[in-house]
């Protein structure tokens, strides 16, 4: 008998949405529009910003779910703690992607089955959700990039 494990985010509050509609959760300055990911709740860091700079100017912001590959590589060794990975370790591909609207580069794993030979700088990718690791109780998920078809 097989059971479907519960799915939980590996890290709480960093992304939202399910397959095909994943968005990263950051913050954005209401005064100057500067986006932050991971979220910044202290104060806007834009030196040209005229906002209050006490944190009240920062609001939650779901970043764009699409971008273009800026760089990529494969990871063939198990990363050290605190990074979690499947046991036994399976090599995976990592991409640095420039988000379309924010012009910000975000690192993430690429979905299983897509390797460095399948990627190219400038290729359009979108966010989805994938399993980072699992234990007896659940599958723990993170955002992953996949080529836009
Ligand atoms: Zn600002």
Short mmCIF file of C-alpha atoms and ligand atoms in Angstrom, two decimals:
data_model
loop_
_atom_site.label_atom_id
_atom_site.label_comp_id
_atom_site.label_asym_id
_atom_site.label_seq_id
_atom_site.Cartn_x
_atom_site.Cartn_y
_atom_site.Cartn_z
CA UNK A 1 0.00 0.00 0.00
CA UNK A 2 1.32 3.41 -0.85
CA UNK A 3 0.32 6.70 0.68
CA UNK A 4 0.85 10.19 -0.62
CA UNK A 5 3.03 12.18 1.69
CA UNK A 6 2.09 15.62 2.83
CA UNK A 7 3.90 18.46 1.05
CA UNK A 8 5.35 21.27 3.10
CA UNK A 9 7.52 24.24 2.17
CA UNK A 10 11.14 23.52 3.18
CA UNK A 11 11.34 27.11 4.31
CA UNK A 12 8.27 28.96 5.53
CA UNK A 13 7.16 32.23 3.97
CA UNK A 14 9.61 32.45 1.04
CA UNK A 15 7.20 31.49 -1.72
CA UNK A 16 3.53 30.99 -2.37
CA UNK A 17 1.33 29.14 -4.84
CA UNK A 18 1.41 25.65 -6.27
CA UNK A 19 2.62 24.09 -9.49
CA UNK A 20 2.68 26.60 -12.34
CA UNK A 21 1.76 29.59 -10.18
CA UNK A 22 4.68 29.88 -7.77
CA UNK A 23 5.76 33.38 -6.75
CA UNK A 24 8.64 34.35 -4.49
CA UNK A 25 7.66 36.46 -1.50
CA UNK A 26 9.80 39.48 -0.85
CA UNK A 27 9.21 43.06 0.11
CA UNK A 28 9.11 46.31 -1.85
CA UNK A 29 9.62 49.90 -0.85
CA UNK A 30 6.36 51.81 -1.22
CA UNK A 31 8.29 55.06 -1.72
CA UNK A 32 10.82 54.18 -4.44
CA UNK A 33 9.69 50.73 -5.59
CA UNK A 34 12.96 48.90 -4.83
CA UNK A 35 12.20 45.15 -4.47
CA UNK A 36 13.93 42.89 -1.95
CA UNK A 37 14.35 39.12 -1.91
CA UNK A 38 14.92 37.59 0.57
CA UNK A 39 12.56 39.99 2.31
CA UNK A 40 13.96 43.12 3.89
CA UNK A 41 11.91 44.50 6.76
CA UNK A 42 14.49 46.82 8.33
CA UNK A 43 14.67 49.81 6.00
CA UNK A 44 14.94 50.56 2.29
CA UNK A 45 18.61 50.41 1.21
CA UNK A 46 18.29 52.59 -1.87
CA UNK A 47 20.50 55.64 -1.15
CA UNK A 48 18.32 57.80 -3.38
CA UNK A 49 15.09 56.87 -1.59
CA UNK A 50 13.17 59.67 0.13
CA UNK A 51 10.89 57.30 2.11
CA UNK A 52 10.81 57.15 5.93
CA UNK A 53 13.54 54.43 6.16
CA UNK A 54 12.14 53.01 9.38
CA UNK A 55 10.72 49.85 7.84
CA UNK A 56 7.20 51.27 7.53
CA UNK A 57 7.92 51.90 3.83
CA UNK A 58 8.39 48.16 3.13
CA UNK A 59 5.39 46.13 2.06
CA UNK A 60 5.02 42.46 1.14
CA UNK A 61 5.56 41.89 -2.56
CA UNK A 62 5.14 38.78 -4.71
CA UNK A 63 7.94 38.91 -7.29
CA UNK A 64 7.43 38.04 -10.94
CA UNK A 65 7.33 34.33 -11.67
CA UNK A 66 9.29 34.52 -14.90
CA UNK A 67 12.74 35.58 -15.94
CA UNK A 68 15.72 34.81 -18.13
CA UNK A 69 18.71 32.61 -17.33
CA UNK A 70 21.66 34.79 -16.34
CA UNK A 71 24.02 31.94 -15.44
CA UNK A 72 23.83 28.26 -14.50
CA UNK A 73 25.88 25.30 -13.35
CA UNK A 74 25.46 21.81 -11.98
CA UNK A 75 26.00 20.70 -8.42
CA UNK A 76 27.58 17.29 -8.12
CA UNK A 77 28.43 17.31 -4.41
CA UNK A 78 26.17 17.30 -1.41
CA UNK A 79 26.05 20.85 -0.03
CA UNK A 80 27.09 21.29 3.61
CA UNK A 81 24.55 22.12 6.35
CA UNK A 82 22.40 24.14 6.74
CA UNK A 83 21.53 23.25 3.12
CA UNK A 84 19.21 20.31 2.86
CA UNK A 85 19.41 17.78 0.04
CA UNK A 86 18.06 14.34 -0.71
CA UNK A 87 19.73 11.36 0.94
CA UNK A 88 21.24 9.69 -1.04
CA UNK A 89 22.35 12.84 -2.83
CA UNK A 90 21.33 13.35 -6.46
CA UNK A 91 23.20 15.92 -8.59
CA UNK A 92 21.07 18.86 -9.66
CA UNK A 93 21.29 21.99 -11.79
CA UNK A 94 21.25 25.51 -10.38
CA UNK A 95 20.30 28.63 -12.32
CA UNK A 96 20.70 32.31 -11.55
CA UNK A 97 17.71 33.95 -13.19
CA UNK A 98 17.09 37.64 -13.81
CA UNK A 99 13.46 38.37 -12.99
CA UNK A 100 11.63 40.13 -15.77
CA UNK A 101 10.04 43.00 -13.85
CA UNK A 102 12.44 43.45 -10.93
CA UNK A 103 15.73 43.14 -12.86
CA UNK A 104 16.97 41.13 -9.90
CA UNK A 105 18.91 37.85 -10.04
CA UNK A 106 17.50 34.97 -7.98
CA UNK A 107 19.21 31.63 -7.53
CA UNK A 108 17.26 28.40 -7.58
CA UNK A 109 17.40 24.74 -8.47
CA UNK A 110 16.25 23.71 -11.92
CA UNK A 111 13.56 21.02 -12.12
CA UNK A 112 14.84 17.43 -12.23
CA UNK A 113 15.45 16.20 -15.77
CA UNK A 114 16.74 19.57 -17.03
CA UNK A 115 20.54 19.69 -17.11
CA UNK A 116 23.18 22.22 -18.12
CA UNK A 117 23.03 20.95 -21.72
CA UNK A 118 19.36 21.95 -21.85
CA UNK A 119 19.96 25.53 -20.68
CA UNK A 120 21.35 28.66 -22.31
CA UNK A 121 21.93 32.22 -21.12
CA UNK A 122 18.87 34.31 -21.99
CA UNK A 123 16.47 31.35 -22.03
CA UNK A 124 13.06 32.15 -20.55
CA UNK A 125 12.19 30.19 -17.41
CA UNK A 126 9.32 30.18 -14.95
CA UNK A 127 8.86 29.20 -11.35
CA UNK A 128 7.33 25.97 -10.19
CA UNK A 129 7.50 23.94 -7.02
CA UNK A 130 9.72 20.89 -6.56
CA UNK A 131 10.76 18.51 -3.81
CA UNK A 132 14.05 19.40 -2.11
CA UNK A 133 14.14 16.42 0.25
CA UNK A 134 11.80 14.13 2.15
CA UNK A 135 11.57 12.27 5.41
CA UNK A 136 9.14 9.69 6.78
CA UNK A 137 6.47 12.33 7.31
CA UNK A 138 6.52 14.68 4.36
CA UNK A 139 8.05 16.00 1.16
CA UNK A 140 9.67 19.40 1.62
CA UNK A 141 9.39 21.75 -1.33
CA UNK A 142 11.21 24.77 -2.71
CA UNK A 143 10.82 26.99 -5.75
CA UNK A 144 12.47 25.61 -8.90
CA UNK A 145 13.05 27.00 -12.37
CA UNK A 146 11.84 25.30 -15.52
CA UNK A 147 12.13 26.33 -19.18
CA UNK A 148 9.02 28.02 -20.58
CA UNK A 149 7.59 25.87 -23.34
ZN1 LIG B 1 12.89 53.11 -1.01
#
